PDB file of C-alpha atoms in Angstrom:
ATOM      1  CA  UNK A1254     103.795 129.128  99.273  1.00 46.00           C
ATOM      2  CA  UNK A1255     106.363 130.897  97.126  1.00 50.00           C
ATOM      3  CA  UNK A1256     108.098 129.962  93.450  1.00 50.00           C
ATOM      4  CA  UNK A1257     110.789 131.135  91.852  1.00 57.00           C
ATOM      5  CA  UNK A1258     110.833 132.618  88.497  1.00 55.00           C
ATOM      6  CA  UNK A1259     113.913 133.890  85.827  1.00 56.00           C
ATOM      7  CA  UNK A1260     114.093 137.092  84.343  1.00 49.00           C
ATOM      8  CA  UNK A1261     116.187 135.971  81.806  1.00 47.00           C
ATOM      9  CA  UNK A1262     136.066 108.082 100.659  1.00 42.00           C
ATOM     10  CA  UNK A1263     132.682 105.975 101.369  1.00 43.00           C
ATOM     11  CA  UNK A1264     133.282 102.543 103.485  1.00 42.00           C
ATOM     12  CA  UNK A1265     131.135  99.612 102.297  1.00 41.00           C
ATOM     13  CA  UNK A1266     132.036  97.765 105.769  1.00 42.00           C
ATOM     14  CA  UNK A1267     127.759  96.456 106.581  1.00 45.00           C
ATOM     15  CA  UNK A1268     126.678  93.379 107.654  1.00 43.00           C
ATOM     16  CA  UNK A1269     126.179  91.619 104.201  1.00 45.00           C
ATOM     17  CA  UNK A1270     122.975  89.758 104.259  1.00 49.00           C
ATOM     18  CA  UNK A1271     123.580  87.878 100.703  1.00 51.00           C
ATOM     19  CA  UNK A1272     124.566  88.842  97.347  1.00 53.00           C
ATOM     20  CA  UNK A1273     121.528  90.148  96.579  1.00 49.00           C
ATOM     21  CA  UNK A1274     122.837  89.722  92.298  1.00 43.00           C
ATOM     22  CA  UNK A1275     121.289  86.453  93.266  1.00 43.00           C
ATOM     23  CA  UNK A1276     117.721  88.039  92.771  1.00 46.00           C
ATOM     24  CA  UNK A1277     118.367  90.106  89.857  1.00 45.00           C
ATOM     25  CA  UNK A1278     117.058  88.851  86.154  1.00 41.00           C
ATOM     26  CA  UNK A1279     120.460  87.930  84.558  1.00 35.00           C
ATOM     27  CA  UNK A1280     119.229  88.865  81.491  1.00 39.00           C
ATOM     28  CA  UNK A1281     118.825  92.725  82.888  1.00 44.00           C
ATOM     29  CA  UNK A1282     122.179  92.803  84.587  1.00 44.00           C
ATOM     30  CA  UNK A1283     125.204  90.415  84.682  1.00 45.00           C
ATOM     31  CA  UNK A1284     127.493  91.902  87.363  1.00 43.00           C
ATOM     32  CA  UNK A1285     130.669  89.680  86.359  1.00 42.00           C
ATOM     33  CA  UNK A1286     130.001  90.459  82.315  1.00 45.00           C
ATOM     34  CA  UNK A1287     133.764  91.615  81.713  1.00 41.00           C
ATOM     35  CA  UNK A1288     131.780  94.044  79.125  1.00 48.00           C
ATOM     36  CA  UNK A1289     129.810  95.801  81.973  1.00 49.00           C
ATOM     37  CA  UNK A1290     131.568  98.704  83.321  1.00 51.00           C
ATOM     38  CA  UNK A1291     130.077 100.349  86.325  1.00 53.00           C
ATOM     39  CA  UNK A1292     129.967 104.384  86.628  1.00 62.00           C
ATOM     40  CA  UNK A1293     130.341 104.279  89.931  1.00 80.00           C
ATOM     41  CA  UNK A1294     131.248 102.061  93.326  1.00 90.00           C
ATOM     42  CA  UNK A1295     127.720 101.542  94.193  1.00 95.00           C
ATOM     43  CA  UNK A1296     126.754  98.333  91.801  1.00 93.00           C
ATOM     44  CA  UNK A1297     130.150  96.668  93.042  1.00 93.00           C
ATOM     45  CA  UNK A1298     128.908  97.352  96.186  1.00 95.00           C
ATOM     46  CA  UNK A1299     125.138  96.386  95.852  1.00 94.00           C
ATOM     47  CA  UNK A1300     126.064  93.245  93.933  1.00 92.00           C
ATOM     48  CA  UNK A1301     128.538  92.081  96.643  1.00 93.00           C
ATOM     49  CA  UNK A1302     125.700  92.559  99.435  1.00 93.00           C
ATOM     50  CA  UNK A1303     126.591  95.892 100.687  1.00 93.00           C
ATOM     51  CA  UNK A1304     123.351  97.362 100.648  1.00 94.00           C
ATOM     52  CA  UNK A1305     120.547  96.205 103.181  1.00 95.00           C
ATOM     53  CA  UNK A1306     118.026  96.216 100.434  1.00 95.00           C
ATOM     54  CA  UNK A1307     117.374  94.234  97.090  1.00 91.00           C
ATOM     55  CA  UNK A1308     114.892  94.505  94.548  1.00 92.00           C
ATOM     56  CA  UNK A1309     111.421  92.644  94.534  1.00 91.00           C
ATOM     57  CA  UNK A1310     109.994  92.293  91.031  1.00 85.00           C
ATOM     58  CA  UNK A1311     106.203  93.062  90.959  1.00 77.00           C
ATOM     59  CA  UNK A1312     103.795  91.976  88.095  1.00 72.00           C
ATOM     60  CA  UNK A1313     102.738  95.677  88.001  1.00 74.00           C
ATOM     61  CA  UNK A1314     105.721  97.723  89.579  1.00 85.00           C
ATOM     62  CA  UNK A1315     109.164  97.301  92.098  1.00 86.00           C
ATOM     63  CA  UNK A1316     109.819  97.339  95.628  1.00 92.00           C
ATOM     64  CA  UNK A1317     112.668  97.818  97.552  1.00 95.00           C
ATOM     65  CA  UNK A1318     112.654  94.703 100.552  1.00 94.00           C
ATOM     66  CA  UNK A1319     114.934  95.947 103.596  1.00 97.00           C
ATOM     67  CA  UNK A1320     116.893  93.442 105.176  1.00 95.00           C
ATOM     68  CA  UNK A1321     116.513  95.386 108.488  1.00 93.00           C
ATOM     69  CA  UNK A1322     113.652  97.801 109.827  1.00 96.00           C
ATOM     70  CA  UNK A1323     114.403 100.864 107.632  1.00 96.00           C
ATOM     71  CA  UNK A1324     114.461 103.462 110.528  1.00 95.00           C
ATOM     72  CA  UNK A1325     117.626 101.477 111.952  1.00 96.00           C
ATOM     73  CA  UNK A1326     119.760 101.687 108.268  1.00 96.00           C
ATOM     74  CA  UNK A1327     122.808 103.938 108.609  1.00 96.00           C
ATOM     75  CA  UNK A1328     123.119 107.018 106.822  1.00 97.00           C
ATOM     76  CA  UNK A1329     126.349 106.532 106.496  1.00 96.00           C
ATOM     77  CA  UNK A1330     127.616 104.734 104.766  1.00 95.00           C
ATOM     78  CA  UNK A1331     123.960 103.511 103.456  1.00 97.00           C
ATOM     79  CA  UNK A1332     122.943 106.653 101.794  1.00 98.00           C
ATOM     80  CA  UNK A1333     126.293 108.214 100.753  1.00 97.00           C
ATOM     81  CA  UNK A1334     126.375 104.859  98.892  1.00 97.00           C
ATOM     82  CA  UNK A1335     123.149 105.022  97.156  1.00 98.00           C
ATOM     83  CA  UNK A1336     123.041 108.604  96.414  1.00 98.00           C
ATOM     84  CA  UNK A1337     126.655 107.801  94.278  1.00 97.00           C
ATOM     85  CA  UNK A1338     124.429 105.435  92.429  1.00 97.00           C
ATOM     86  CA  UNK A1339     122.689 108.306  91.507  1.00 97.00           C
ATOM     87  CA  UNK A1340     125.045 108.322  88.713  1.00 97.00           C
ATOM     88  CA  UNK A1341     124.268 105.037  87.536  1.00 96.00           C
ATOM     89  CA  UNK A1342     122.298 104.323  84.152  1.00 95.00           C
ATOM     90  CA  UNK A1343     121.445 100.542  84.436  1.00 93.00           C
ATOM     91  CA  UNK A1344     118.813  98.752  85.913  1.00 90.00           C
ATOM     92  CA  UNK A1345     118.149  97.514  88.563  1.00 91.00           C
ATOM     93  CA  UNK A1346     121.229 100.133  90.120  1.00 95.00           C
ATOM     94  CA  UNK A1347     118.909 103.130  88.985  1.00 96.00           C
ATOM     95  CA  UNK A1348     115.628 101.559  90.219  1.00 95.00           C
ATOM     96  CA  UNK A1349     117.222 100.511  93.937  1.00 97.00           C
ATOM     97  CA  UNK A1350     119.762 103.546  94.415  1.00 97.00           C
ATOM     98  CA  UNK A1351     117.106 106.171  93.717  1.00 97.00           C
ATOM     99  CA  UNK A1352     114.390 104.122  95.288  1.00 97.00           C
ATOM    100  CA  UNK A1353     116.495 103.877  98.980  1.00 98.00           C
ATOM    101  CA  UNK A1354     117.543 107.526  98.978  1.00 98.00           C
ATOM    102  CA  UNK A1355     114.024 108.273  98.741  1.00 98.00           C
ATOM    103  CA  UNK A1356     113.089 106.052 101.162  1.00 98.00           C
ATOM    104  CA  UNK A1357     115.502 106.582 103.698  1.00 98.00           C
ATOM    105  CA  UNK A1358     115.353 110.713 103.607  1.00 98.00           C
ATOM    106  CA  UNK A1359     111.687 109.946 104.008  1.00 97.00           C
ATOM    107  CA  UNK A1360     112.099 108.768 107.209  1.00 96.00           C
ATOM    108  CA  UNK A1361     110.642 110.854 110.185  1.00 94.00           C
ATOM    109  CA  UNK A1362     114.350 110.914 111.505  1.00 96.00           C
ATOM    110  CA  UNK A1363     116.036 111.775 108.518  1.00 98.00           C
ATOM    111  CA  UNK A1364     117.327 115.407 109.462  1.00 97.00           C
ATOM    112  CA  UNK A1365     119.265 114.129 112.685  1.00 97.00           C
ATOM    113  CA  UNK A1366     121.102 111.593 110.587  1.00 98.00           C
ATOM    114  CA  UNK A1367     121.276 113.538 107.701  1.00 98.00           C
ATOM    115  CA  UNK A1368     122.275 116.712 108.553  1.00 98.00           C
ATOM    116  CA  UNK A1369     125.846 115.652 111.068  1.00 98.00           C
ATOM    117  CA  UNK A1370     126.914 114.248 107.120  1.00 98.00           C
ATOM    118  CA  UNK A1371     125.948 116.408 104.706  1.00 98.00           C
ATOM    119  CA  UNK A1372     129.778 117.495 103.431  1.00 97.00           C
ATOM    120  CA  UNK A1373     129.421 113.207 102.563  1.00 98.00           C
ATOM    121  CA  UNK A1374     126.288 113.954 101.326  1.00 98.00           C
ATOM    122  CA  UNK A1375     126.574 116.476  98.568  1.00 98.00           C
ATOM    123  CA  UNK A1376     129.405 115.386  96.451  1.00 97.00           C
ATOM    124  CA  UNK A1377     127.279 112.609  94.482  1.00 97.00           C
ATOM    125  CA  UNK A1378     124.323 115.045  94.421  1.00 98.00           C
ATOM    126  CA  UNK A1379     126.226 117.000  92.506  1.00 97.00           C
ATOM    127  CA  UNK A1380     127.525 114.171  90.008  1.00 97.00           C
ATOM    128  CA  UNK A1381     124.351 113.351  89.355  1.00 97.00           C
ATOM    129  CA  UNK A1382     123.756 117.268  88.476  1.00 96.00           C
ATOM    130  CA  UNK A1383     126.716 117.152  86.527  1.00 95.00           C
ATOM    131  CA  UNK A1384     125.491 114.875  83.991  1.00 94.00           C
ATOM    132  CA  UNK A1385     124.298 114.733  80.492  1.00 93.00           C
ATOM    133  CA  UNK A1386     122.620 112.171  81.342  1.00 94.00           C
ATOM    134  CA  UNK A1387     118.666 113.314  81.557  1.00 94.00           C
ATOM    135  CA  UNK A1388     117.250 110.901  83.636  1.00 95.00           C
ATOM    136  CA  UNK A1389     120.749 111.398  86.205  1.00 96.00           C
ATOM    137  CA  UNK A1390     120.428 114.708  86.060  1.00 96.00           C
ATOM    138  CA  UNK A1391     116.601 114.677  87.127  1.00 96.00           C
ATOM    139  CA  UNK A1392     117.199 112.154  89.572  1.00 97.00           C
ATOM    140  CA  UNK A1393     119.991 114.460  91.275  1.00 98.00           C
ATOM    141  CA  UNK A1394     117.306 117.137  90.844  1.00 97.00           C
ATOM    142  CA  UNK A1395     114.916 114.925  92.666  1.00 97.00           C
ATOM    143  CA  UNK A1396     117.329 113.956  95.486  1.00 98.00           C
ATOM    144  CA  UNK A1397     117.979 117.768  96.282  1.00 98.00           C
ATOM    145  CA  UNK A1398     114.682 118.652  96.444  1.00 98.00           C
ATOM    146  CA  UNK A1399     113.917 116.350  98.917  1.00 98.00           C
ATOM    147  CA  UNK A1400     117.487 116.527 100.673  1.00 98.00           C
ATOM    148  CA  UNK A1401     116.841 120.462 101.033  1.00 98.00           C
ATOM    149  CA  UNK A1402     113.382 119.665 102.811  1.00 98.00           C
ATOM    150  CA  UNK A1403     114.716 117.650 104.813  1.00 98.00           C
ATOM    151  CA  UNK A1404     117.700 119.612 106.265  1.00 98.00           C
ATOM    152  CA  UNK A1405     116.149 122.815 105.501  1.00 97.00           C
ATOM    153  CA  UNK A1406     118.720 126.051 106.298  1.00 98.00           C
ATOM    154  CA  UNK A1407     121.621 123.021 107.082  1.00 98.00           C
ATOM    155  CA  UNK A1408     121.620 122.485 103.185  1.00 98.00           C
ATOM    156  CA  UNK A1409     122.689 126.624 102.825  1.00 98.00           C
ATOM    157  CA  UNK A1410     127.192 126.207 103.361  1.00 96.00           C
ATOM    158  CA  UNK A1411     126.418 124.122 100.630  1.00 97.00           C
ATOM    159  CA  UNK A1412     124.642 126.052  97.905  1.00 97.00           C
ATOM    160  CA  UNK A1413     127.259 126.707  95.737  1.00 95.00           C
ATOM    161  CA  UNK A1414     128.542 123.934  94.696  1.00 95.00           C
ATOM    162  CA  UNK A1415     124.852 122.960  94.079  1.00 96.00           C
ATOM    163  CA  UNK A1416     123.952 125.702  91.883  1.00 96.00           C
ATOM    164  CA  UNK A1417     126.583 125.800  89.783  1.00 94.00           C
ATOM    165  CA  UNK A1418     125.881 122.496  87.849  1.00 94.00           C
ATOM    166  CA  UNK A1419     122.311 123.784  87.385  1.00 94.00           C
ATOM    167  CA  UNK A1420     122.850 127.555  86.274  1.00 91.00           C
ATOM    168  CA  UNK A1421     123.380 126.788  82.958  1.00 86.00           C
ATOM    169  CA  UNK A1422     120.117 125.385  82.578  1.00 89.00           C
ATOM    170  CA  UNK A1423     118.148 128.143  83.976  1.00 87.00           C
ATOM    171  CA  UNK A1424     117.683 129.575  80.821  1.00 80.00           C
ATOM    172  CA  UNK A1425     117.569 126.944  77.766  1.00 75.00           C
ATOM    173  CA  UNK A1426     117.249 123.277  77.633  1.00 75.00           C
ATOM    174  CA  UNK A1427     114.063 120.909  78.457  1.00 82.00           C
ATOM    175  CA  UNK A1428     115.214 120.774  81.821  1.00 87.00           C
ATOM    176  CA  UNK A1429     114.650 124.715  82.649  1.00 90.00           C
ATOM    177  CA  UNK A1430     111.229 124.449  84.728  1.00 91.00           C
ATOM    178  CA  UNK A1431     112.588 121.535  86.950  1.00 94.00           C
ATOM    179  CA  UNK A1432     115.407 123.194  87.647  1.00 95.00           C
ATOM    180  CA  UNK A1433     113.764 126.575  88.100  1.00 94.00           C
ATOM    181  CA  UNK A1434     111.462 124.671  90.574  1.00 95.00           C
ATOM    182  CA  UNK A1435     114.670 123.047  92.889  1.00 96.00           C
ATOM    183  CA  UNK A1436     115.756 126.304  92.945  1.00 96.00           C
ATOM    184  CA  UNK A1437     112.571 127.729  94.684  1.00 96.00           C
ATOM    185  CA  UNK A1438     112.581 124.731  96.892  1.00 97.00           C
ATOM    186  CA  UNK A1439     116.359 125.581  97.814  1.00 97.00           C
ATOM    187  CA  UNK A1440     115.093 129.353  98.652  1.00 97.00           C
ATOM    188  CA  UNK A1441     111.778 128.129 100.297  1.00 96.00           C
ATOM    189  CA  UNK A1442     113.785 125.593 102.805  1.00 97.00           C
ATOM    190  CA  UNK A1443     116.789 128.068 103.457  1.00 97.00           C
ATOM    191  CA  UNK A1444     114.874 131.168 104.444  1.00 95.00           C
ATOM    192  CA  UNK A1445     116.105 134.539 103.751  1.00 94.00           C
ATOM    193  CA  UNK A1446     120.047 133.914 104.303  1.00 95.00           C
ATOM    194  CA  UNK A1447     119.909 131.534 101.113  1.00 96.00           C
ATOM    195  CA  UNK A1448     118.802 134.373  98.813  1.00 95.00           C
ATOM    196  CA  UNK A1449     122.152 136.050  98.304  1.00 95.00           C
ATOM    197  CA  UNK A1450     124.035 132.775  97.872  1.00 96.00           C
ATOM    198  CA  UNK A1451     121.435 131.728  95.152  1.00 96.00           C
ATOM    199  CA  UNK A1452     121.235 135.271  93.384  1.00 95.00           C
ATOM    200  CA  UNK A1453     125.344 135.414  93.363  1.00 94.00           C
ATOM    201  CA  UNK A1454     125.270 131.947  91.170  1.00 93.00           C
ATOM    202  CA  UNK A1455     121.908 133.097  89.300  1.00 93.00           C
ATOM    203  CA  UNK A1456     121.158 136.597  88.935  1.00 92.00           C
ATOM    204  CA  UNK A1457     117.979 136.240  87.019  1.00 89.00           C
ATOM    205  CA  UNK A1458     116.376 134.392  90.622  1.00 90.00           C
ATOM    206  CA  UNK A1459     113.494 136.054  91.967  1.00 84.00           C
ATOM    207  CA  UNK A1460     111.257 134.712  94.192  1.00 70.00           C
ATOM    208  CA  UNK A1461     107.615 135.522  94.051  1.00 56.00           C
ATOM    209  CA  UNK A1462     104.634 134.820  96.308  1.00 44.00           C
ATOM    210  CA  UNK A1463     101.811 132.934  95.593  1.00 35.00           C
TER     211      UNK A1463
END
């Protein structure tokens, strides 16, 4: 095992199965509040039934209920639509878009149906990376680390637009071991032709062996 160390246009055409704003707590959420302004497509699109999925409330902790066996949701536009909610900052959009792209890149399958759209994949990854928000940004950070298992070298045309969002946290800022720890993941899953790519965006990479 190896870590790294410094040295300094999505369709929303689905099968609706029911608005599923009909299960969230109105006091949490009201998606036709003229005062709520969503930061991206994907709670227009969840509210209106677009997603296959809606959120159980547990007495102890959420679930996601699929409307569908999970292994037969499309990647596109499914996840390209729930990784934009990445961006979001409101429950329940954080809690279900961050939930499902776990889920579905969890799936055995996930590299076939990830990897044909990754160019569709990456732009809201790197939103999310963009942001000031903390928990966006760490939920991006999240989402990449377990994107780049997933694909593995496939992820490596796409590095640097990826790293460049996170190099100027590499050296200051609370968020400087998770993102030294993507970064290792991103080196680990893309083998030796990823190592120039990340040490032209960060010079201070090095990867050490454990």
């Amino acid at each position: 095992m190896r870590s790294a160390t410094g040295t300094g246009s999505t369709s929303s055409s689905m099968l609706p199965h029911g608005k599923p704003s009909s299960r969230i707590n109105p006091r949490t959420v009201d998606p036709f509040s003229s005062k709520q302004i969503a930061a991206t497509a994907f709670a227009t699109i969840y509210t209106n039934g677009g997603i296959p999925c809606h959120l159980v409330h547990g007495s102890v902790r959420h679930k996601l209920q699929w409307h569908t066996d999970i292994e037969a949701v499309p990647f596109e536009p499914v996840l390209v639509i729930l990784l934009q909610g990445l961006s979001e900052t409101r429950h329940p959009y954080t809690f279900v878009a961050r939930t499902g792209v776990s889920e579905l890149l969890n799936q055995s399958d996930a590299n076939e149906k990830a990897t044909p759209i990754l160019d569709k994949l990456i732009p809201p990854i790197r939103a999310a990376l963009a942001s000031k928000n903390d928990s966006v940004f760490l939920a991006g950070l999240s989402a990449l680390n377990q994107l780049s298992t997933v694909v593995g070298p496939n992820l490596n045309r796409y590095l640097k637009p990826l790293l460049q969002p996170l190099a100027s946290h590499v050296t200051k800022g609370n968020r400087r071991s998770q993102v030294w720890d993507t970064i290792g993941c991103l080196a680990d899953n893309g083998g030796k032709l990823s190592l120039p790519i990340i040490k032209d965006k960060i010079p201070t990479f090095t990867q050490v062996d454990v």
